[in-house]
PDB file of C-alpha atoms (C1' of nucleotides) in Angstrom:
ATOM      1  CA  MET A   1    -154.917  55.209-152.508  1.00 92.00           C
ATOM      2  CA  LEU A   2    -151.981  54.767-154.832  1.00 97.00           C
ATOM      3  CA  THR A   3    -150.463  51.458-155.908  1.00 98.00           C
ATOM      4  CA  ILE A   4    -147.063  51.215-157.558  1.00 98.00           C
ATOM      5  CA  ALA A   5    -145.890  47.881-158.981  1.00 98.00           C
ATOM      6  CA  THR A   6    -142.422  46.787-160.097  1.00 98.00           C
ATOM      7  CA  TRP A   7    -141.591  43.668-162.105  1.00 98.00           C
ATOM      8  CA  ASN A   8    -138.573  42.339-163.946  1.00 98.00           C
ATOM      9  CA  ILE A   9    -140.552  40.851-166.821  1.00 98.00           C
ATOM     10  CA  ASN A  10    -137.677  39.243-168.811  1.00 98.00           C
ATOM     11  CA  SER A  11    -139.093  40.239-172.227  1.00 98.00           C
ATOM     12  CA  VAL A  12    -142.223  42.364-172.252  1.00 98.00           C
ATOM     13  CA  ARG A  13    -143.318  41.172-175.688  1.00 98.00           C
ATOM     14  CA  LEU A  14    -143.014  37.484-174.837  1.00 97.00           C
ATOM     15  CA  ARG A  15    -144.913  37.905-171.577  1.00 98.00           C
ATOM     16  CA  LEU A  16    -147.457  40.564-172.514  1.00 98.00           C
ATOM     17  CA  GLY A  17    -150.266  38.206-171.487  1.00 97.00           C
ATOM     18  CA  LEU A  18    -148.799  37.842-168.005  1.00 98.00           C
ATOM     19  CA  VAL A  19    -148.466  41.603-167.668  1.00 98.00           C
ATOM     20  CA  GLU A  20    -152.109  42.016-168.642  1.00 98.00           C
ATOM     21  CA  ARG A  21    -153.027  39.441-166.006  1.00 98.00           C
ATOM     22  CA  VAL A  22    -151.223  41.404-163.285  1.00 98.00           C
ATOM     23  CA  LEU A  23    -152.760  44.700-164.391  1.00 98.00           C
ATOM     24  CA  ALA A  24    -156.252  43.186-164.434  1.00 98.00           C
ATOM     25  CA  ALA A  25    -155.863  41.453-161.072  1.00 98.00           C
ATOM     26  CA  PHE A  26    -154.154  44.190-159.071  1.00 98.00           C
ATOM     27  CA  ALA A  27    -154.904  47.384-161.004  1.00 98.00           C
ATOM     28  CA  PRO A  28    -151.783  49.296-159.984  1.00 98.00           C
ATOM     29  CA  ASP A  29    -151.776  52.970-160.891  1.00 98.00           C
ATOM     30  CA  ILE A  30    -148.255  52.608-162.259  1.00 98.00           C
ATOM     31  CA  LEU A  31    -146.207  49.558-163.261  1.00 98.00           C
ATOM     32  CA  CYS A  32    -142.423  49.731-163.605  1.00 98.00           C
ATOM     33  CA  LEU A  33    -140.935  47.016-165.805  1.00 98.00           C
ATOM     34  CA  GLN A  34    -137.316  45.912-166.132  1.00 98.00           C
ATOM     35  CA  GLU A  35    -135.557  43.711-168.692  1.00 98.00           C
ATOM     36  CA  THR A  36    -138.120  44.626-171.316  1.00 98.00           C
ATOM     37  CA  LYS A  37    -135.631  43.570-174.045  1.00 97.00           C
ATOM     38  CA  CYS A  38    -137.545  45.790-176.418  1.00 97.00           C
ATOM     39  CA  PRO A  39    -136.511  48.786-178.539  1.00 97.00           C
ATOM     40  CA  ASP A  40    -138.690  51.850-177.888  1.00 97.00           C
ATOM     41  CA  ASP A  41    -140.239  51.769-181.360  1.00 96.00           C
ATOM     42  CA  ARG A  42    -141.343  48.148-180.849  1.00 97.00           C
ATOM     43  CA  PHE A  43    -142.959  48.639-177.430  1.00 97.00           C
ATOM     44  CA  PRO A  44    -146.551  47.268-177.390  1.00 98.00           C
ATOM     45  CA  LEU A  45    -148.214  50.615-176.667  1.00 98.00           C
ATOM     46  CA  LYS A  46    -151.647  49.628-177.956  1.00 98.00           C
ATOM     47  CA  ALA A  47    -151.972  46.675-175.602  1.00 98.00           C
ATOM     48  CA  PHE A  48    -151.219  48.900-172.607  1.00 98.00           C
ATOM     49  CA  ALA A  49    -153.575  51.630-173.793  1.00 98.00           C
ATOM     50  CA  ALA A  50    -156.322  49.036-174.133  1.00 98.00           C
ATOM     51  CA  MET A  51    -155.766  48.073-170.508  1.00 97.00           C
ATOM     52  CA  GLY A  52    -156.119  51.710-169.422  1.00 98.00           C
ATOM     53  CA  TYR A  53    -152.402  52.441-169.261  1.00 98.00           C
ATOM     54  CA  ALA A  54    -152.225  55.179-171.852  1.00 98.00           C
ATOM     55  CA  HIS A  55    -149.111  56.857-170.458  1.00 98.00           C
ATOM     56  CA  VAL A  56    -145.908  54.994-171.209  1.00 98.00           C
ATOM     57  CA  ALA A  57    -142.276  55.966-170.780  1.00 98.00           C
ATOM     58  CA  THR A  58    -139.706  53.647-172.317  1.00 98.00           C
ATOM     59  CA  HIS A  59    -135.944  53.405-172.221  1.00 98.00           C
ATOM     60  CA  GLY A  60    -135.181  50.279-174.180  1.00 97.00           C
ATOM     61  CA  GLN A  61    -132.772  48.811-176.677  1.00 96.00           C
ATOM     62  CA  ARG A  62    -132.501  45.711-178.816  1.00 95.00           C
ATOM     63  CA  GLY A  63    -131.937  42.400-177.071  1.00 94.00           C
ATOM     64  CA  TYR A  64    -130.838  43.305-173.576  1.00 94.00           C
ATOM     65  CA  HIS A  65    -131.893  45.233-170.482  1.00 97.00           C
ATOM     66  CA  GLY A  66    -134.465  47.999-170.937  1.00 97.00           C
ATOM     67  CA  VAL A  67    -136.974  49.613-168.581  1.00 98.00           C
ATOM     68  CA  ALA A  68    -140.484  50.963-169.043  1.00 98.00           C
ATOM     69  CA  THR A  69    -142.937  52.779-166.783  1.00 98.00           C
ATOM     70  CA  VAL A  70    -146.617  52.399-167.714  1.00 98.00           C
ATOM     71  CA  SER A  71    -149.256  54.477-165.999  1.00 98.00           C
ATOM     72  CA  ARG A  72    -152.946  55.305-165.730  1.00 98.00           C
ATOM     73  CA  LEU A  73    -151.889  58.780-164.589  1.00 97.00           C
ATOM     74  CA  PRO A  74    -150.190  61.227-166.944  1.00 97.00           C
ATOM     75  CA  PHE A  75    -146.532  62.039-166.465  1.00 98.00           C
ATOM     76  CA  ASP A  76    -145.420  65.600-165.839  1.00 97.00           C
ATOM     77  CA  SER A  77    -141.913  64.771-166.997  1.00 98.00           C
ATOM     78  CA  ILE A  78    -139.770  61.890-168.238  1.00 98.00           C
ATOM     79  CA  GLU A  79    -135.998  61.585-167.817  1.00 98.00           C
ATOM     80  CA  ARG A  80    -133.710  58.841-169.092  1.00 97.00           C
ATOM     81  CA  ARG A  81    -130.376  58.857-167.349  1.00 97.00           C
ATOM     82  CA  CYS A  82    -127.293  56.994-168.486  1.00 97.00           C
ATOM     83  CA  PHE A  83    -124.562  55.700-166.193  1.00 97.00           C
ATOM     84  CA  CYS A  84    -120.949  54.641-166.551  1.00 96.00           C
ATOM     85  CA  GLY A  85    -120.708  56.460-169.870  1.00 95.00           C
ATOM     86  CA  LYS A  86    -122.983  54.061-171.726  1.00 94.00           C
ATOM     87  CA  ASP A  87    -126.620  54.099-172.747  1.00 94.00           C
ATOM     88  CA  ASP A  88    -127.588  50.561-171.846  1.00 95.00           C
ATOM     89  CA  ALA A  89    -131.204  51.376-170.942  1.00 97.00           C
ATOM     90  CA  ARG A  90    -131.199  50.967-167.174  1.00 98.00           C
ATOM     91  CA  HIS A  91    -133.085  54.000-165.850  1.00 98.00           C
ATOM     92  CA  LEU A  92    -136.236  56.061-166.145  1.00 98.00           C
ATOM     93  CA  ALA A  93    -137.402  58.876-163.896  1.00 98.00           C
ATOM     94  CA  THR A  94    -140.977  60.056-164.250  1.00 98.00           C
ATOM     95  CA  THR A  95    -142.935  62.586-162.266  1.00 98.00           C
ATOM     96  CA  PHE A  96    -146.673  62.447-161.725  1.00 98.00           C
ATOM     97  CA  SER A  97    -149.224  64.269-159.576  1.00 96.00           C
ATOM     98  CA  PRO A  98    -151.908  62.046-158.024  1.00 93.00           C
ATOM     99  CA  ASP A  99    -155.103  64.005-157.283  1.00 83.00           C
ATOM    100  CA  GLY A 100    -153.478  67.228-156.264  1.00 68.00           C
ATOM    101  CA  ALA A 101    -150.956  65.664-153.901  1.00 77.00           C
ATOM    102  CA  GLY A 102    -148.084  67.466-155.569  1.00 86.00           C
ATOM    103  CA  ALA A 103    -145.515  66.001-157.905  1.00 94.00           C
ATOM    104  CA  ILE A 104    -143.954  62.668-156.976  1.00 97.00           C
ATOM    105  CA  THR A 105    -140.754  61.490-158.666  1.00 98.00           C
ATOM    106  CA  LEU A 106    -140.592  57.789-159.526  1.00 98.00           C
ATOM    107  CA  HIS A 107    -137.256  56.165-160.413  1.00 98.00           C
ATOM    108  CA  ASN A 108    -137.263  52.836-162.255  1.00 98.00           C
ATOM    109  CA  PHE A 109    -133.856  51.090-162.173  1.00 98.00           C
ATOM    110  CA  TYR A 110    -132.254  48.005-163.617  1.00 98.00           C
ATOM    111  CA  VAL A 111    -128.887  47.689-161.885  1.00 98.00           C
ATOM    112  CA  PRO A 112    -126.250  45.553-163.687  1.00 97.00           C
ATOM    113  CA  ALA A 113    -126.306  41.904-162.590  1.00 97.00           C
ATOM    114  CA  GLY A 114    -122.538  41.752-162.219  1.00 97.00           C
ATOM    115  CA  GLY A 115    -121.580  38.424-163.799  1.00 96.00           C
ATOM    116  CA  ASP A 116    -120.278  35.419-161.893  1.00 94.00           C
ATOM    117  CA  GLU A 117    -117.000  36.279-160.204  1.00 95.00           C
ATOM    118  CA  PRO A 118    -117.327  38.731-157.276  1.00 96.00           C
ATOM    119  CA  ASP A 119    -113.994  40.391-158.044  1.00 96.00           C
ATOM    120  CA  PRO A 120    -113.888  43.789-159.785  1.00 96.00           C
ATOM    121  CA  VAL A 121    -110.284  43.176-160.894  1.00 95.00           C
ATOM    122  CA  THR A 122    -110.945  39.988-162.845  1.00 95.00           C
ATOM    123  CA  ASN A 123    -114.621  40.548-163.698  1.00 96.00           C
ATOM    124  CA  GLU A 124    -115.467  43.701-165.640  1.00 95.00           C
ATOM    125  CA  LYS A 125    -119.200  43.077-165.168  1.00 96.00           C
ATOM    126  CA  PHE A 126    -118.815  43.169-161.397  1.00 97.00           C
ATOM    127  CA  ALA A 127    -116.653  46.293-161.684  1.00 97.00           C
ATOM    128  CA  HIS A 128    -119.410  47.873-163.793  1.00 97.00           C
ATOM    129  CA  LYS A 129    -122.005  47.007-161.152  1.00 98.00           C
ATOM    130  CA  LEU A 130    -119.917  48.698-158.441  1.00 98.00           C
ATOM    131  CA  ARG A 131    -119.221  51.748-160.621  1.00 98.00           C
ATOM    132  CA  PHE A 132    -122.924  52.036-161.390  1.00 98.00           C
ATOM    133  CA  LEU A 133    -123.775  52.075-157.677  1.00 98.00           C
ATOM    134  CA  ASP A 134    -120.977  54.537-156.914  1.00 98.00           C
ATOM    135  CA  GLU A 135    -122.195  56.886-159.632  1.00 98.00           C
ATOM    136  CA  LEU A 136    -125.683  56.757-158.134  1.00 98.00           C
ATOM    137  CA  THR A 137    -124.233  57.508-154.714  1.00 98.00           C
ATOM    138  CA  GLY A 138    -122.459  60.544-156.114  1.00 98.00           C
ATOM    139  CA  TRP A 139    -125.608  61.743-157.833  1.00 97.00           C
ATOM    140  CA  PHE A 140    -127.727  61.492-154.675  1.00 97.00           C
ATOM    141  CA  ALA A 141    -124.990  62.875-152.419  1.00 97.00           C
ATOM    142  CA  GLY A 142    -124.747  65.894-154.711  1.00 97.00           C
ATOM    143  CA  ALA A 143    -128.436  66.708-154.243  1.00 95.00           C
ATOM    144  CA  PRO A 144    -129.169  66.194-150.533  1.00 91.00           C
ATOM    145  CA  ALA A 145    -132.231  68.446-150.657  1.00 92.00           C
ATOM    146  CA  LEU A 146    -133.959  65.825-152.783  1.00 91.00           C
ATOM    147  CA  ALA A 147    -134.392  63.621-149.718  1.00 89.00           C
ATOM    148  CA  ALA A 148    -137.039  66.079-148.521  1.00 93.00           C
ATOM    149  CA  GLU A 149    -139.008  65.687-151.777  1.00 95.00           C
ATOM    150  CA  PRO A 150    -141.639  62.976-152.262  1.00 96.00           C
ATOM    151  CA  ARG A 151    -139.753  60.341-154.220  1.00 97.00           C
ATOM    152  CA  ILE A 152    -140.047  56.633-154.929  1.00 98.00           C
ATOM    153  CA  LEU A 153    -137.312  54.334-156.236  1.00 98.00           C
ATOM    154  CA  VAL A 154    -138.179  50.862-157.493  1.00 98.00           C
ATOM    155  CA  GLY A 155    -136.604  48.232-159.629  1.00 98.00           C
ATOM    156  CA  ASP A 156    -134.355  45.251-159.975  1.00 98.00           C
ATOM    157  CA  LEU A 157    -131.324  46.337-157.968  1.00 98.00           C
ATOM    158  CA  ASN A 158    -129.768  42.868-158.332  1.00 98.00           C
ATOM    159  CA  ILE A 159    -128.611  42.896-154.705  1.00 98.00           C
ATOM    160  CA  ALA A 160    -130.159  41.095-151.734  1.00 98.00           C
ATOM    161  CA  PRO A 161    -128.727  43.094-148.840  1.00 98.00           C
ATOM    162  CA  LEU A 162    -130.069  41.421-145.695  1.00 98.00           C
ATOM    163  CA  GLU A 163    -129.419  38.007-144.208  1.00 97.00           C
ATOM    164  CA  HIS A 164    -132.994  36.913-144.779  1.00 98.00           C
ATOM    165  CA  ASP A 165    -133.138  38.375-148.281  1.00 98.00           C
ATOM    166  CA  VAL A 166    -131.533  35.118-149.445  1.00 98.00           C
ATOM    167  CA  TRP A 167    -132.314  31.467-148.777  1.00 97.00           C
ATOM    168  CA  SER A 168    -128.912  30.883-147.162  1.00 97.00           C
ATOM    169  CA  HIS A 169    -126.824  33.804-145.983  1.00 97.00           C
ATOM    170  CA  ARG A 170    -123.823  31.561-145.340  1.00 96.00           C
ATOM    171  CA  ARG A 171    -123.928  29.853-148.725  1.00 96.00           C
ATOM    172  CA  LEU A 172    -124.396  33.046-150.731  1.00 97.00           C
ATOM    173  CA  LEU A 173    -121.771  35.265-149.119  1.00 97.00           C
ATOM    174  CA  LYS A 174    -119.479  34.746-152.132  1.00 96.00           C
ATOM    175  CA  VAL A 175    -122.266  34.695-154.710  1.00 97.00           C
ATOM    176  CA  VAL A 176    -122.802  37.876-156.730  1.00 97.00           C
ATOM    177  CA  SER A 177    -125.976  39.582-155.435  1.00 97.00           C
ATOM    178  CA  HIS A 178    -125.183  38.981-151.762  1.00 98.00           C
ATOM    179  CA  THR A 179    -121.448  39.695-151.339  1.00 97.00           C
ATOM    180  CA  PRO A 180    -120.475  42.201-148.615  1.00 97.00           C
ATOM    181  CA  ILE A 181    -118.717  44.492-151.122  1.00 97.00           C
ATOM    182  CA  GLU A 182    -121.827  45.110-153.210  1.00 97.00           C
ATOM    183  CA  VAL A 183    -124.121  45.199-150.170  1.00 98.00           C
ATOM    184  CA  ASP A 184    -121.904  47.948-148.721  1.00 98.00           C
ATOM    185  CA  ARG A 185    -122.087  49.924-151.986  1.00 98.00           C
ATOM    186  CA  LEU A 186    -125.857  49.554-152.070  1.00 98.00           C
ATOM    187  CA  ARG A 187    -126.123  50.754-148.468  1.00 98.00           C
ATOM    188  CA  ALA A 188    -123.933  53.773-149.260  1.00 98.00           C
ATOM    189  CA  MET A 189    -126.173  54.625-152.203  1.00 98.00           C
ATOM    190  CA  GLN A 190    -129.315  54.168-150.105  1.00 98.00           C
ATOM    191  CA  SER A 191    -127.912  56.369-147.372  1.00 97.00           C
ATOM    192  CA  ALA A 192    -126.794  59.100-149.793  1.00 97.00           C
ATOM    193  CA  GLY A 193    -130.324  59.327-151.179  1.00 97.00           C
ATOM    194  CA  GLY A 194    -132.037  59.125-147.799  1.00 97.00           C
ATOM    195  CA  TRP A 195    -133.986  56.120-149.075  1.00 98.00           C
ATOM    196  CA  ILE A 196    -136.226  54.027-146.822  1.00 98.00           C
ATOM    197  CA  ASP A 197    -136.695  50.324-147.595  1.00 98.00           C
ATOM    198  CA  VAL A 198    -140.471  50.073-147.657  1.00 98.00           C
ATOM    199  CA  MET A 199    -140.612  46.308-148.092  1.00 98.00           C
ATOM    200  CA  ARG A 200    -138.674  45.767-144.879  1.00 98.00           C
ATOM    201  CA  ALA A 201    -140.743  48.417-143.120  1.00 98.00           C
ATOM    202  CA  HIS A 202    -143.656  46.003-143.466  1.00 98.00           C
ATOM    203  CA  VAL A 203    -141.895  42.625-143.276  1.00 98.00           C
ATOM    204  CA  PRO A 204    -139.531  42.121-140.297  1.00 98.00           C
ATOM    205  CA  GLU A 205    -135.869  41.598-141.165  1.00 97.00           C
ATOM    206  CA  THR A 206    -135.984  38.249-139.375  1.00 97.00           C
ATOM    207  CA  GLU A 207    -138.479  36.929-141.930  1.00 97.00           C
ATOM    208  CA  LYS A 208    -137.465  35.475-145.300  1.00 97.00           C
ATOM    209  CA  LEU A 209    -138.596  37.676-148.187  1.00 98.00           C
ATOM    210  CA  PHE A 210    -137.790  36.850-151.819  1.00 98.00           C
ATOM    211  CA  THR A 211    -138.752  38.288-155.211  1.00 98.00           C
ATOM    212  CA  TRP A 212    -136.671  36.039-157.490  1.00 98.00           C
ATOM    213  CA  TRP A 213    -136.356  32.296-157.907  1.00 98.00           C
ATOM    214  CA  SER A 214    -133.985  30.671-160.413  1.00 97.00           C
ATOM    215  CA  TYR A 215    -135.309  28.979-163.521  1.00 96.00           C
ATOM    216  CA  ARG A 216    -132.985  26.100-162.772  1.00 94.00           C
ATOM    217  CA  ALA A 217    -134.679  24.768-159.673  1.00 94.00           C
ATOM    218  CA  HIS A 218    -136.674  21.602-160.235  1.00 92.00           C
ATOM    219  CA  ASP A 219    -139.424  22.966-158.026  1.00 95.00           C
ATOM    220  CA  TRP A 220    -138.869  26.616-157.160  1.00 96.00           C
ATOM    221  CA  ARG A 221    -141.636  26.644-154.552  1.00 96.00           C
ATOM    222  CA  LEU A 222    -140.470  23.468-152.840  1.00 95.00           C
ATOM    223  CA  SER A 223    -136.760  24.330-152.697  1.00 95.00           C
ATOM    224  CA  ASN A 224    -137.560  28.042-152.119  1.00 97.00           C
ATOM    225  CA  ARG A 225    -133.981  29.111-152.847  1.00 97.00           C
ATOM    226  CA  GLY A 226    -134.960  32.677-153.544  1.00 97.00           C
ATOM    227  CA  ARG A 227    -133.438  36.118-153.231  1.00 98.00           C
ATOM    228  CA  ARG A 228    -134.895  39.624-152.719  1.00 98.00           C
ATOM    229  CA  LEU A 229    -133.424  41.406-155.721  1.00 98.00           C
ATOM    230  CA  ASP A 230    -136.331  43.775-156.384  1.00 98.00           C
ATOM    231  CA  HIS A 231    -136.908  46.742-154.132  1.00 98.00           C
ATOM    232  CA  VAL A 232    -139.232  49.609-153.267  1.00 98.00           C
ATOM    233  CA  TRP A 233    -137.660  52.596-151.560  1.00 98.00           C
ATOM    234  CA  VAL A 234    -139.183  55.953-150.638  1.00 98.00           C
ATOM    235  CA  SER A 235    -137.944  59.303-149.372  1.00 97.00           C
ATOM    236  CA  PRO A 236    -138.868  60.299-145.797  1.00 96.00           C
ATOM    237  CA  PRO A 237    -141.954  62.399-146.697  1.00 95.00           C
ATOM    238  CA  LEU A 238    -143.622  59.346-148.251  1.00 96.00           C
ATOM    239  CA  ALA A 239    -142.713  56.828-145.553  1.00 96.00           C
ATOM    240  CA  PRO A 240    -145.825  57.519-143.411  1.00 96.00           C
ATOM    241  CA  CYS A 241    -147.984  57.001-146.523  1.00 95.00           C
ATOM    242  CA  SER A 242    -146.781  53.458-147.105  1.00 97.00           C
ATOM    243  CA  THR A 243    -149.620  51.158-146.043  1.00 97.00           C
ATOM    244  CA  GLY A 244    -148.353  47.799-147.227  1.00 98.00           C
ATOM    245  CA  ILE A 245    -146.462  45.728-149.791  1.00 98.00           C
ATOM    246  CA  SER A 246    -146.927  42.329-151.322  1.00 98.00           C
ATOM    247  CA  VAL A 247    -144.877  40.005-153.490  1.00 98.00           C
ATOM    248  CA  VAL A 248    -147.099  38.313-156.055  1.00 98.00           C
ATOM    249  CA  ASP A 249    -145.276  35.001-155.919  1.00 97.00           C
ATOM    250  CA  ALA A 250    -148.276  33.307-157.567  1.00 97.00           C
ATOM    251  CA  ALA A 251    -147.091  34.908-160.818  1.00 98.00           C
ATOM    252  CA  ARG A 252    -143.866  32.879-160.582  1.00 98.00           C
ATOM    253  CA  ALA A 253    -146.003  29.751-161.030  1.00 97.00           C
ATOM    254  CA  TRP A 254    -147.827  30.943-164.146  1.00 97.00           C
ATOM    255  CA  GLU A 255    -147.053  29.389-167.508  1.00 96.00           C
ATOM    256  CA  ARG A 256    -143.730  30.550-169.026  1.00 96.00           C
ATOM    257  CA  PRO A 257    -143.110  32.920-166.108  1.00 97.00           C
ATOM    258  CA  SER A 258    -140.504  35.547-165.471  1.00 98.00           C
ATOM    259  CA  ASP A 259    -137.985  34.410-162.873  1.00 98.00           C
ATOM    260  CA  HIS A 260    -138.943  37.535-160.878  1.00 98.00           C
ATOM    261  CA  ALA A 261    -142.282  38.075-159.141  1.00 98.00           C
ATOM    262  CA  PRO A 262    -144.114  41.425-159.223  1.00 98.00           C
ATOM    263  CA  VAL A 263    -143.937  43.579-156.102  1.00 98.00           C
ATOM    264  CA  LEU A 264    -146.872  45.818-155.181  1.00 98.00           C
ATOM    265  CA  ALA A 265    -146.564  48.850-152.902  1.00 98.00           C
ATOM    266  CA  HIS A 266    -149.640  50.610-151.557  1.00 98.00           C
ATOM    267  CA  PHE A 267    -149.763  54.221-150.421  1.00 97.00           C
ATOM    268  CA  ASP A 268    -152.364  56.381-148.716  1.00 95.00           C
ATOM    269  CA  LEU A 269    -151.290  59.892-149.631  1.00 93.00           C
ATOM    270  CA  ARG A 270    -153.700  61.489-147.170  1.00 88.00           C
ATOM    271  CA  ARG A 271    -151.396  60.287-144.430  1.00 83.00           C
ATOM    272  CA  CYS A 272    -148.589  62.569-145.455  1.00 76.00           C
ATOM    273  CA  ARG A 273    -150.261  65.751-146.548  1.00 62.00           C
ATOM    274  CA  PRO A 274    -149.377  68.495-146.745  1.00 58.00           C
ATOM    275  CA  LEU A 275    -146.397  67.548-148.860  1.00 51.00           C
ATOM    276  CA  PRO A 276    -143.555  70.063-148.979  1.00 49.00           C
TER     277      PRO A 276
ATOM    278  C1'  DA B  24    -121.513  28.258-156.370  1.00 63.12           C
ATOM    279  C1'  DT B  25    -127.843  25.918-157.570  1.00 63.12           C
ATOM    280  C1'  DG B  26    -127.312  26.334-162.300  1.00 63.12           C
ATOM    281  C1'  DG B  27    -130.259  21.603-163.677  1.00 63.12           C
ATOM    282  C1'  DC B  28    -133.074  26.980-167.423  1.00 63.12           C
ATOM    283  C1'  DT B  29    -134.555  30.813-170.345  1.00 63.12           C
ATOM    284  C1'  DT B  30    -134.135  34.809-173.377  1.00 63.12           C
ATOM    285  C1'  DA B  31    -132.805  37.445-177.939  1.00 63.12           C
ATOM    286  C1'  DC B  32    -130.249  37.274-181.883  1.00 63.12           C
ATOM    287  C1'  DA B  33    -128.811  38.258-189.471  1.00 63.12           C
ATOM    288  C1'  DA B  34    -131.441  31.171-186.296  1.00 63.12           C
ATOM    289  C1'  DA B  35    -126.711  28.099-184.928  1.00 63.12           C
ATOM    290  C1'  DG B  36    -124.594  28.609-181.299  1.00 63.12           C
ATOM    291  C1'  DT B  37    -123.461  32.453-178.383  1.00 63.12           C
ATOM    292  C1'  DA B  38    -124.037  35.920-174.781  1.00 63.12           C
ATOM    293  C1'  DA B  39    -126.458  37.079-170.886  1.00 63.12           C
ATOM    294  C1'  DG B  40    -129.086  36.651-166.796  1.00 63.12           C
ATOM    295  C1'  DA B  41    -128.201  35.923-161.260  1.00 63.12           C
TER     296       DA B  41
END
DNA sequence: ATGGCTTACAAAGTAAGA
């Protein structure tokens, strides 16, 4: 069994206690964090090592964004890719080899949020979001053979593509994160990489599924105006290995929470051997 | 359009998140 977790933590140093709680309760093999807001030389390595997560890849910067992948398993390789000509700490790719299953590539992404106005002409942040997705599409389209490799992509993609990935499809059609223009770009990127949406493989598209709830709601659970911004995708060879997912929405109710909930994805690698 | 909150930051108000 292999468990991969992804969580937009909104400051890893501020919420280290909450991270430890998730690691203790769910014991994922690997946890991918986004919005760590932490320079690499300030990352709390000792705390993770003490929890059994001795292998840490970071791609952070001061103040904003930042991703980290922490693991009980050693990494075979670590890659930090930059997009749109800027190093704003939004990607990590690691490879690891769980008990002889062959190397698996794990991408950890923090896609730009895109600002308020869903117009790339007037809103440079939204233009950046679209360019970021287009650059990813080009990258994946240029390496079609990768779709046959065992790969996992997780992270805060900042887009809720399906009708029931948001609390009200009608009321969010012009709200950044659910506009048709960015959903189309996300779909193009997903298609170019041959990615399979594992969360929706286990939860029917007709069912509401959220991973994020605004800080501004009086009672996030009662109003339940959530969105599914965090995702777990796999390449075709790993799809039969996916045994289940869960959104740890209980973590949204903890003290001083992140506005995102952790997502857990479980795999049984025996189901897809032999890997190519 | 939820935005009513929350974060980091050369610490008061600003930028950013989504």
